[in-house]
PDB file of C-alpha atoms and ligand atoms in Angstrom:
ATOM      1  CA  UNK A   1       0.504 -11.344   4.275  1.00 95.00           C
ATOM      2  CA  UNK A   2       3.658 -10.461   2.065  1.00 98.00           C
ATOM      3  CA  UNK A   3       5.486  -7.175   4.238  1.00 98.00           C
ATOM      4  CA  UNK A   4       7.816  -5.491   1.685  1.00 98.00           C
ATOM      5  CA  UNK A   5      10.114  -2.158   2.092  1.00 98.00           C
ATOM      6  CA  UNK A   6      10.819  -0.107  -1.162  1.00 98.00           C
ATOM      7  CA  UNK A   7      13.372   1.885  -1.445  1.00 98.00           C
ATOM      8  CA  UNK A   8      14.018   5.304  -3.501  1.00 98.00           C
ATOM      9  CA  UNK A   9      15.805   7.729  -4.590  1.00 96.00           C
ATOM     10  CA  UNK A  10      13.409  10.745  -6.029  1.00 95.00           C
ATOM     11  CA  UNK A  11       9.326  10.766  -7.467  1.00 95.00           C
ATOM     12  CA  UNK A  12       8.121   7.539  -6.105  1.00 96.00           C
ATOM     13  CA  UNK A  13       5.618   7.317  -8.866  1.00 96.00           C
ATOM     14  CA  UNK A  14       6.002   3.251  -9.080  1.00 96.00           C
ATOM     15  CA  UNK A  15       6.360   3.231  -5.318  1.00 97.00           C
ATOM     16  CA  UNK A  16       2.953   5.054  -5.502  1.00 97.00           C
ATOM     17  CA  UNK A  17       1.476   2.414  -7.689  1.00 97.00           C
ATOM     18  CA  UNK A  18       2.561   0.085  -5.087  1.00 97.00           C
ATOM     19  CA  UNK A  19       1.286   1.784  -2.367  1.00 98.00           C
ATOM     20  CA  UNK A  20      -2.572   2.002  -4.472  1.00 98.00           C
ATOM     21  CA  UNK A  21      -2.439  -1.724  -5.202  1.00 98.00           C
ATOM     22  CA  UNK A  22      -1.726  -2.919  -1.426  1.00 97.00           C
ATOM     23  CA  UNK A  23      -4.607  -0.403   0.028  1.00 96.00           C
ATOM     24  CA  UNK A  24      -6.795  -3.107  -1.719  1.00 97.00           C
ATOM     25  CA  UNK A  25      -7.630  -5.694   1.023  1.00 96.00           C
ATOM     26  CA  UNK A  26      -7.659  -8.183  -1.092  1.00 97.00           C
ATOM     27  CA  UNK A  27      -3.571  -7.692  -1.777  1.00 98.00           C
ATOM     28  CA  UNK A  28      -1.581  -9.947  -0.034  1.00 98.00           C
ATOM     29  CA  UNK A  29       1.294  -7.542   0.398  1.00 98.00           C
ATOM     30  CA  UNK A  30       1.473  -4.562   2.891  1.00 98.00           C
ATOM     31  CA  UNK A  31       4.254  -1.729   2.422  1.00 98.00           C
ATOM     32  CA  UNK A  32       5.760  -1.822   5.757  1.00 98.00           C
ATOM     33  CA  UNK A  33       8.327   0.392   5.213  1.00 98.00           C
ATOM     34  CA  UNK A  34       9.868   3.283   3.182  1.00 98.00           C
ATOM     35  CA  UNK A  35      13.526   4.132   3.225  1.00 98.00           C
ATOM     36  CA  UNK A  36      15.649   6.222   0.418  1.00 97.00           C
ATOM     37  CA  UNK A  37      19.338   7.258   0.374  1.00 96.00           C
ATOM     38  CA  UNK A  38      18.520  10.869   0.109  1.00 95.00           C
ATOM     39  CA  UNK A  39      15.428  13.608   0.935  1.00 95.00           C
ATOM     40  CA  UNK A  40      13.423  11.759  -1.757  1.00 96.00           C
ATOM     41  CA  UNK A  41       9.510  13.370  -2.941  1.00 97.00           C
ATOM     42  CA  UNK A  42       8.544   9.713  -3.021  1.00 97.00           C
ATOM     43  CA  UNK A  43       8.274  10.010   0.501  1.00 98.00           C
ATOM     44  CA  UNK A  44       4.836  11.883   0.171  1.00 98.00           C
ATOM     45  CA  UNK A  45       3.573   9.107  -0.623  1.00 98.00           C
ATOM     46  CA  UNK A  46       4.570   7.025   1.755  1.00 98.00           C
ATOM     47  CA  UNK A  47       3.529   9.916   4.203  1.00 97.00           C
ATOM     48  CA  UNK A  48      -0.275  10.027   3.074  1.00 97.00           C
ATOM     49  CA  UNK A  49      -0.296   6.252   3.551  1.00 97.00           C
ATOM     50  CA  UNK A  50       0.856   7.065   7.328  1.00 97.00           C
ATOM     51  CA  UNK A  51       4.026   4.279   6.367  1.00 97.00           C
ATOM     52  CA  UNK A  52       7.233   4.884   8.255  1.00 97.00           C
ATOM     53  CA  UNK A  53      10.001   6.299   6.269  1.00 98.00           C
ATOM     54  CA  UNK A  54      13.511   6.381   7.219  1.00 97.00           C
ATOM     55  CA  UNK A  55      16.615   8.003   5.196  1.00 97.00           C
ATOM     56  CA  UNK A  56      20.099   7.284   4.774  1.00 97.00           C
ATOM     57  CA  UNK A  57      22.080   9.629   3.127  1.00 96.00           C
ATOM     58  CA  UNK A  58      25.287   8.526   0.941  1.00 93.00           C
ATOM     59  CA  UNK A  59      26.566  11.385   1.648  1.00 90.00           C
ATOM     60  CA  UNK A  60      27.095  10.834   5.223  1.00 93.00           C
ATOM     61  CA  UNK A  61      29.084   7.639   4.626  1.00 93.00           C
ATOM     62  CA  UNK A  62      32.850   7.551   4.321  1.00 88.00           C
ATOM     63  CA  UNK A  63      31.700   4.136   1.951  1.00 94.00           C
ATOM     64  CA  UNK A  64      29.741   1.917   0.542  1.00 94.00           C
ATOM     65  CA  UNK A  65      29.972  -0.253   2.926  1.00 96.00           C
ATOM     66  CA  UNK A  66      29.133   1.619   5.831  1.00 96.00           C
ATOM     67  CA  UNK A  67      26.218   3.168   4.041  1.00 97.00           C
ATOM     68  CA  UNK A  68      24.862   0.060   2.881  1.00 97.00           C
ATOM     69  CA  UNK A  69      25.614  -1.262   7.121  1.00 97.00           C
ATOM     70  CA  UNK A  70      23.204   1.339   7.830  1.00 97.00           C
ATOM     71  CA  UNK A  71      20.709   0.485   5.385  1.00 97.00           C
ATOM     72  CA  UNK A  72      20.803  -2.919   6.695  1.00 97.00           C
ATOM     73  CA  UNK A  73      20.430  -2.061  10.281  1.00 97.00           C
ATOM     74  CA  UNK A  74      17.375  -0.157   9.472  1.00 97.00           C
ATOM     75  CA  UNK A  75      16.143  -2.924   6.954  1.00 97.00           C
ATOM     76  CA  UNK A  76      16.419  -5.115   9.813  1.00 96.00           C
ATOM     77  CA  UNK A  77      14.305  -2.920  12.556  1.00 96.00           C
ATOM     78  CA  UNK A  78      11.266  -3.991   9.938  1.00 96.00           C
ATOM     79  CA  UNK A  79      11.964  -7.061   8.974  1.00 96.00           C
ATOM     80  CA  UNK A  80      10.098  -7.105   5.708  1.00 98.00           C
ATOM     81  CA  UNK A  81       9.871 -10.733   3.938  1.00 98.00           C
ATOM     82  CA  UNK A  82      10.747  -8.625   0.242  1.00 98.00           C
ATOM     83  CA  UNK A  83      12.824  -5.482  -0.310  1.00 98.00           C
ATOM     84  CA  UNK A  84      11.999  -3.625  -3.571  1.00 98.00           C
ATOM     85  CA  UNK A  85      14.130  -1.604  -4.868  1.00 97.00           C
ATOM     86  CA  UNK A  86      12.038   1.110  -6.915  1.00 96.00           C
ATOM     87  CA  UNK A  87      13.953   3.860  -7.853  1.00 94.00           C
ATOM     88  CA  UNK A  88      16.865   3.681  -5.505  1.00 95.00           C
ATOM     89  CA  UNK A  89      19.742   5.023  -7.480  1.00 92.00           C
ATOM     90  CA  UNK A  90      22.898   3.208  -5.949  1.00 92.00           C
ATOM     91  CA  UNK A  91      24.407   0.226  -6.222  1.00 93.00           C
ATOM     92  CA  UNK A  92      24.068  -1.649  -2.641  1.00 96.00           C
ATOM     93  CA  UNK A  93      27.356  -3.436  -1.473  1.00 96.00           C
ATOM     94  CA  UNK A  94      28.158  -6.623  -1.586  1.00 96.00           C
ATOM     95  CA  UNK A  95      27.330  -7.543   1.970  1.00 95.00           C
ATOM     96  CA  UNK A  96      23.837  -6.124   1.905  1.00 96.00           C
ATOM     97  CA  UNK A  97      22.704  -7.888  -1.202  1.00 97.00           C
ATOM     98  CA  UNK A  98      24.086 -11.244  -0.217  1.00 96.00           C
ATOM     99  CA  UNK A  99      22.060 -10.579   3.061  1.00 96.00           C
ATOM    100  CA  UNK A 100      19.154 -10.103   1.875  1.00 96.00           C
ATOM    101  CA  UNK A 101      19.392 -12.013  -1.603  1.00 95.00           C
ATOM    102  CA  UNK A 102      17.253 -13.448  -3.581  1.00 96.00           C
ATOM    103  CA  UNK A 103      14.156 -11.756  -1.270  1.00 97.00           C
ATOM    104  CA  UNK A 104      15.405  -8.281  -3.164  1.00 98.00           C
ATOM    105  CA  UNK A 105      14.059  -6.994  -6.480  1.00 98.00           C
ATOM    106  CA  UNK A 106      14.584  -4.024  -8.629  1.00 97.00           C
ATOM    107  CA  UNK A 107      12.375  -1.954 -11.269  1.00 97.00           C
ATOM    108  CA  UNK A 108      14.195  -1.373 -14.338  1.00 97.00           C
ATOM    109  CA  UNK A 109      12.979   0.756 -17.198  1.00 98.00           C
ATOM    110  CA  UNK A 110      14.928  -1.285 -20.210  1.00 98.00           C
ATOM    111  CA  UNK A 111      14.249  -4.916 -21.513  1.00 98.00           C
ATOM    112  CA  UNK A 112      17.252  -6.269 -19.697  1.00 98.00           C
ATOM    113  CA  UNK A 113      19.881  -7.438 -20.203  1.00 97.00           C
ATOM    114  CA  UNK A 114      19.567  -4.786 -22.781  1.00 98.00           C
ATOM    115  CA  UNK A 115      20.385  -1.022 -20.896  1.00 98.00           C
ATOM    116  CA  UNK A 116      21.782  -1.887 -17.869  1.00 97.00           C
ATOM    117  CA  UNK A 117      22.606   0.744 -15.537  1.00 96.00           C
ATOM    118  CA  UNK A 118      21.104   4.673 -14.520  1.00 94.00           C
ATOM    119  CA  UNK A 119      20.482   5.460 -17.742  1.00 97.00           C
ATOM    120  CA  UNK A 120      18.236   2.630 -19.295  1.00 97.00           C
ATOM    121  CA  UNK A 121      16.161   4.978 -21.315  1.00 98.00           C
ATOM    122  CA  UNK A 122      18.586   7.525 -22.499  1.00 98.00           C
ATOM    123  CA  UNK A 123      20.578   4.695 -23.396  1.00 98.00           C
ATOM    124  CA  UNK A 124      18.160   2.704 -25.238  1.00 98.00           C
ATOM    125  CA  UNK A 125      16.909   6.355 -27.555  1.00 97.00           C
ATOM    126  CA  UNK A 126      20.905   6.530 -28.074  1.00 97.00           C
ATOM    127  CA  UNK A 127      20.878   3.222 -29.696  1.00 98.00           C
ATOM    128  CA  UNK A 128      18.316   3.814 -32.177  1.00 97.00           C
ATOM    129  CA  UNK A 129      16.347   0.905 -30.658  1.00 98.00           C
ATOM    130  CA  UNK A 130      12.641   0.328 -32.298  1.00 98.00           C
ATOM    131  CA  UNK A 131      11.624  -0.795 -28.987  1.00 98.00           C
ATOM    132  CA  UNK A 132      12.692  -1.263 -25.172  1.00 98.00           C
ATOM    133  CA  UNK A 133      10.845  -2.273 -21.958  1.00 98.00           C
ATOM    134  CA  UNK A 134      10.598  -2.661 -18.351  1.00 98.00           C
ATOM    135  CA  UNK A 135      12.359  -5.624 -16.112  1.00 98.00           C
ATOM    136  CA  UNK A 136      11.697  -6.792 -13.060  1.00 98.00           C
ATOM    137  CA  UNK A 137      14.889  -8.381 -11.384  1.00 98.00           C
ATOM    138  CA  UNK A 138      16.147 -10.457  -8.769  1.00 97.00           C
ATOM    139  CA  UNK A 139      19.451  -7.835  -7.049  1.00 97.00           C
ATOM    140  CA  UNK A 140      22.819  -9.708  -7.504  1.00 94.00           C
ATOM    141  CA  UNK A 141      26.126  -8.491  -6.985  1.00 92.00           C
ATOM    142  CA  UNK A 142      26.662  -6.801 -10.783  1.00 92.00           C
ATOM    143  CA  UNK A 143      24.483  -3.856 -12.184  1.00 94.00           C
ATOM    144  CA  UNK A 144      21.266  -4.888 -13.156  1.00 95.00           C
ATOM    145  CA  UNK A 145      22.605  -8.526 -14.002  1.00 94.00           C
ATOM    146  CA  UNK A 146      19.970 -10.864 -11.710  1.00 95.00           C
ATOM    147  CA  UNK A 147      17.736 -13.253 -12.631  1.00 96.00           C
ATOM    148  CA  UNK A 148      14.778 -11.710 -14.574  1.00 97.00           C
ATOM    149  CA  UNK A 149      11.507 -12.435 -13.238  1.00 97.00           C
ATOM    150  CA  UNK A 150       9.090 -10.636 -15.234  1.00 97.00           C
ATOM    151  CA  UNK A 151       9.934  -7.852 -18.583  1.00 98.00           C
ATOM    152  CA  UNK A 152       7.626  -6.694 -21.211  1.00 98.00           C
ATOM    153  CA  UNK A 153       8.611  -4.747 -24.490  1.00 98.00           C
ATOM    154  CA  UNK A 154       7.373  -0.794 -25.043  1.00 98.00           C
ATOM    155  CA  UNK A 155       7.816   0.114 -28.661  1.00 98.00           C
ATOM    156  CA  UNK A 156      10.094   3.486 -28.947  1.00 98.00           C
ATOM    157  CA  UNK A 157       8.177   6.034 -31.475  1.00 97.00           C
ATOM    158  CA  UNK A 158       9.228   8.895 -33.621  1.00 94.00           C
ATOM    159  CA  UNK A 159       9.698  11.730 -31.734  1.00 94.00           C
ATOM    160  CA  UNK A 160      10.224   9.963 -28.077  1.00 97.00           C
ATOM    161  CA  UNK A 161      12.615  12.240 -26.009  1.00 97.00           C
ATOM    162  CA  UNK A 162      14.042  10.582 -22.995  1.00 98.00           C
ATOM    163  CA  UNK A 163      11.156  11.746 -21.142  1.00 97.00           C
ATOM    164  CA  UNK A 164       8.668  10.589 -22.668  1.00 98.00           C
ATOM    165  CA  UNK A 165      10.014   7.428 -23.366  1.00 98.00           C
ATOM    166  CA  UNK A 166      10.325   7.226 -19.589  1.00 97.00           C
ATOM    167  CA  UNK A 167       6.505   8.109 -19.100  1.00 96.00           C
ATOM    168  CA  UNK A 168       5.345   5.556 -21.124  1.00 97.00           C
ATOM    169  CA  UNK A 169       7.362   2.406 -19.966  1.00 98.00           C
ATOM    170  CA  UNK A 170       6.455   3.867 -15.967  1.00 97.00           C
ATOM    171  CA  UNK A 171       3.063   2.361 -16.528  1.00 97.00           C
ATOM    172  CA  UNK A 172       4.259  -1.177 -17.566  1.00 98.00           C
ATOM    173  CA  UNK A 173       7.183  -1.026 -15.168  1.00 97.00           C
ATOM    174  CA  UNK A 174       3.966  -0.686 -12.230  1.00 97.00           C
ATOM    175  CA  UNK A 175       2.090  -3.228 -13.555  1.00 98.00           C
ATOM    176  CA  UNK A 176       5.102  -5.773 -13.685  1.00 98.00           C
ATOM    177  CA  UNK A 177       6.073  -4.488 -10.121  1.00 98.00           C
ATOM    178  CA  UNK A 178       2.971  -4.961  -8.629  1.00 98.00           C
ATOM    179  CA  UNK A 179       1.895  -8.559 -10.146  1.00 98.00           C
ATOM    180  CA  UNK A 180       5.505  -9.492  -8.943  1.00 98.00           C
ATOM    181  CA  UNK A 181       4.988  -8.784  -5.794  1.00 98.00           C
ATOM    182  CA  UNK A 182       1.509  -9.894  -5.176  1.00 98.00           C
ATOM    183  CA  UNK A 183       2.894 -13.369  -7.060  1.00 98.00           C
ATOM    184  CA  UNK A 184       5.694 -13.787  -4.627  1.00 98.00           C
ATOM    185  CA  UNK A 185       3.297 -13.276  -2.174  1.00 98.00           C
ATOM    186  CA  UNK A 186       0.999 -16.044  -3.252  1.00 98.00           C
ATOM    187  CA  UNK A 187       3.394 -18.125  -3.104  1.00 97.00           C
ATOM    188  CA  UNK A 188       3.078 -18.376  -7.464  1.00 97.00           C
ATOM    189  CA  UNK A 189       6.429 -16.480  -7.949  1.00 97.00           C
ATOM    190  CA  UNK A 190       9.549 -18.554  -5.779  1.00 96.00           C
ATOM    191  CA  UNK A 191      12.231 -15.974  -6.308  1.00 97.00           C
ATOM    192  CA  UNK A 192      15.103 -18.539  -4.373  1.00 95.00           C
ATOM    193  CA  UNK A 193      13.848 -21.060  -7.710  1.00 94.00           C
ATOM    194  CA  UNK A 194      14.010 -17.944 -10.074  1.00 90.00           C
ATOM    195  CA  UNK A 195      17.632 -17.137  -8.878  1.00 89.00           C
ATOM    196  CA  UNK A 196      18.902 -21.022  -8.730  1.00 87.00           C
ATOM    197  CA  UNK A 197      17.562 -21.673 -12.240  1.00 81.00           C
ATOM    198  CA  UNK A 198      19.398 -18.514 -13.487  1.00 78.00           C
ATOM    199  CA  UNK A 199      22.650 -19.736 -11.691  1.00 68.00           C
ATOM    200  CA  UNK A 200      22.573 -22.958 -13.922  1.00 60.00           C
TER     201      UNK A 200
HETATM  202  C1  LIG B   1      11.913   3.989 -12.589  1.00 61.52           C
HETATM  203  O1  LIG B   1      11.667   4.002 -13.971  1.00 61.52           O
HETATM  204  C2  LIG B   1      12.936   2.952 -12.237  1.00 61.52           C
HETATM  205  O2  LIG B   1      12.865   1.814 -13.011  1.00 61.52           O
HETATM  206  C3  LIG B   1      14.202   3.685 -12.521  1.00 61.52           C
HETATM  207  O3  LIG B   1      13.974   4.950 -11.972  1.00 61.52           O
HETATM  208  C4  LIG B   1      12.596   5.272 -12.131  1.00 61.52           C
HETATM  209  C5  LIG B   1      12.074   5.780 -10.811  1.00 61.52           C
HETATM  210  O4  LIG B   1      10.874   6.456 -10.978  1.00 61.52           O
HETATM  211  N1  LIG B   1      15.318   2.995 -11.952  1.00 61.52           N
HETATM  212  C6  LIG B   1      16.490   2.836 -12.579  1.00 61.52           C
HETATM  213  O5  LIG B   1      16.748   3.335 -13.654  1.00 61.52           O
HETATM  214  C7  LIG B   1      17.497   1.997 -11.831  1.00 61.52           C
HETATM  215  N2  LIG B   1      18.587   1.637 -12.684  1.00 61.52           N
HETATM  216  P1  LIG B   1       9.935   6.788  -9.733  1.00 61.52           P
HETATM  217  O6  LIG B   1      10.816   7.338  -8.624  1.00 61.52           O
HETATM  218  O7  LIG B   1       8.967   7.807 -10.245  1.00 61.52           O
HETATM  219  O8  LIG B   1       9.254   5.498  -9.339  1.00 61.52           O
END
C-alpha cells in the first residue's frame, strides 16, 4: 500500500478527489497525511476523513529555506512513499525537492510545458489558446519544468472566463491525479524511470 501526503494551499477540491478514490479498498494508496503552507479549506476534507493535517505558514519563515526545513521535518514524521503536491502555491527550495525527488508530483491546470507557473489558466485565456489541459509532473528544481507523467487537452470555448475554464479542466486534472497515483502504486508508473528518461 502506496502512503502519499498532499499538500495545499486553499479548496482542496482535487485533494478531495483523492481522498474519494483511496476510501475505495481496492486503491492501493492511503492519504497519510495533509499539510498546507497556510489555514487552507482543503483541510475539511482531510478532517472528515479523520487524516492528520499539519500547517506551515510562509509567513512565519525568515526564508525559503527555513520554511521548506520545516516542511521537511514534518514530511519526515510521516514518511509517505509519494508527496503530491495539489494545490500548494509555492515554490519548495532546492533542498526539499532534491530530498524528496523524483517521489514528488504536482497537479497543474495547463498542458505543460505550455502555462507554467500560478496562473496556468488565466494565462492560457490571455493567449487566445483554442485549447489547454491538465499535467501531471514529476517536481524539479524550475517552475513547473519536470518530467511529465501524464497531461490531457481541455478545449477552451467561447465565453470561458478564468473560472470556468478552471472548473472544467479540475475534473481531468482529478482523474490524471488519481490514475497517477494508483499507477505508481502498482508499480505500472516508475517515476525514478520517468525522471531519468526526461534527463536524457
Ligand atoms: C488546481 O487546479 C491545481 O492544479 C492548481 O491549483 C488548483 C487547486 O485547486 N495549481 C497550480 O496552479 C500550481 N501552479 P484545489 O485546491 O481546489 O484542488
Amino acid at each position: 500500500m502506496l502512503s502519499v501526503a498532499v499538500l495545499i494551499s486553499g479548496a482542496g477540491s482535487n485533494l478531495r478527489a483523492l481522498l474519494d478514490a483511496a476510501a475505495d479498498p481496492d486503491f492501493p494508496a492511503r492519504i497519510v497525511v495533509v499539510g498546507a503552507d497556510r489555514e487552507a479549506d482543503g483541510f475539511a476534507h482531510a478532517e472528515e476523513y479523520g487524516i492528520p493535517t499539519f500547517m506551515v505558514p510562509f509567513a512565519q519563515f525568515g526564508t525559503r529555506e527555513e520554511w521548506g526545513a520545516e516542511l521537511g521535518a514534518q514530511l519526515e514524521v510521516w514518511r509517505p512513499d509519494l508527496v503530491v503536491l495539489s494545490g500548494l502555491m509555492r515554490l519548495l527550495p532546492r533542498d526539499l525537492v532534491d530530498a524528496w525527488s523524483p517521489r514528488i508530483v504536482n497537479t497543474h491546470p495547463a498542458y505543460l510545458p505550455e502555462f507554467p507557473g500560478a496562473h496556468g489558466v488565466r494565462d492560457a485565456l490571455a493567449a487566445g489558446v483554442a485549447q489547454t489541459g491538465a499535467s501531471v509532473i514529476v517536481v524539479d528544481n524550475g517552475v513547473d519544468s519536470g518530467p511529465i507523467v501524464a497531461q490531457e487537452r481541455v478545449p477552451v470555448l467561447p465565453g470561458d472566463d478564468e473560472h470556468a475554464l478552471h472548473e472544467r479542466i479540475k475534473p481531468v486534472e482529478r482523474r490524471l491525479l488519481i490514475d497517477v497515483v494508483r499507477r505508481v502504486a502498482t508499480g505500472e508508473l516508475d517515476l525514478a524511470a520517468a525522471s531519468a528518461n526526461a534527463a536524457h
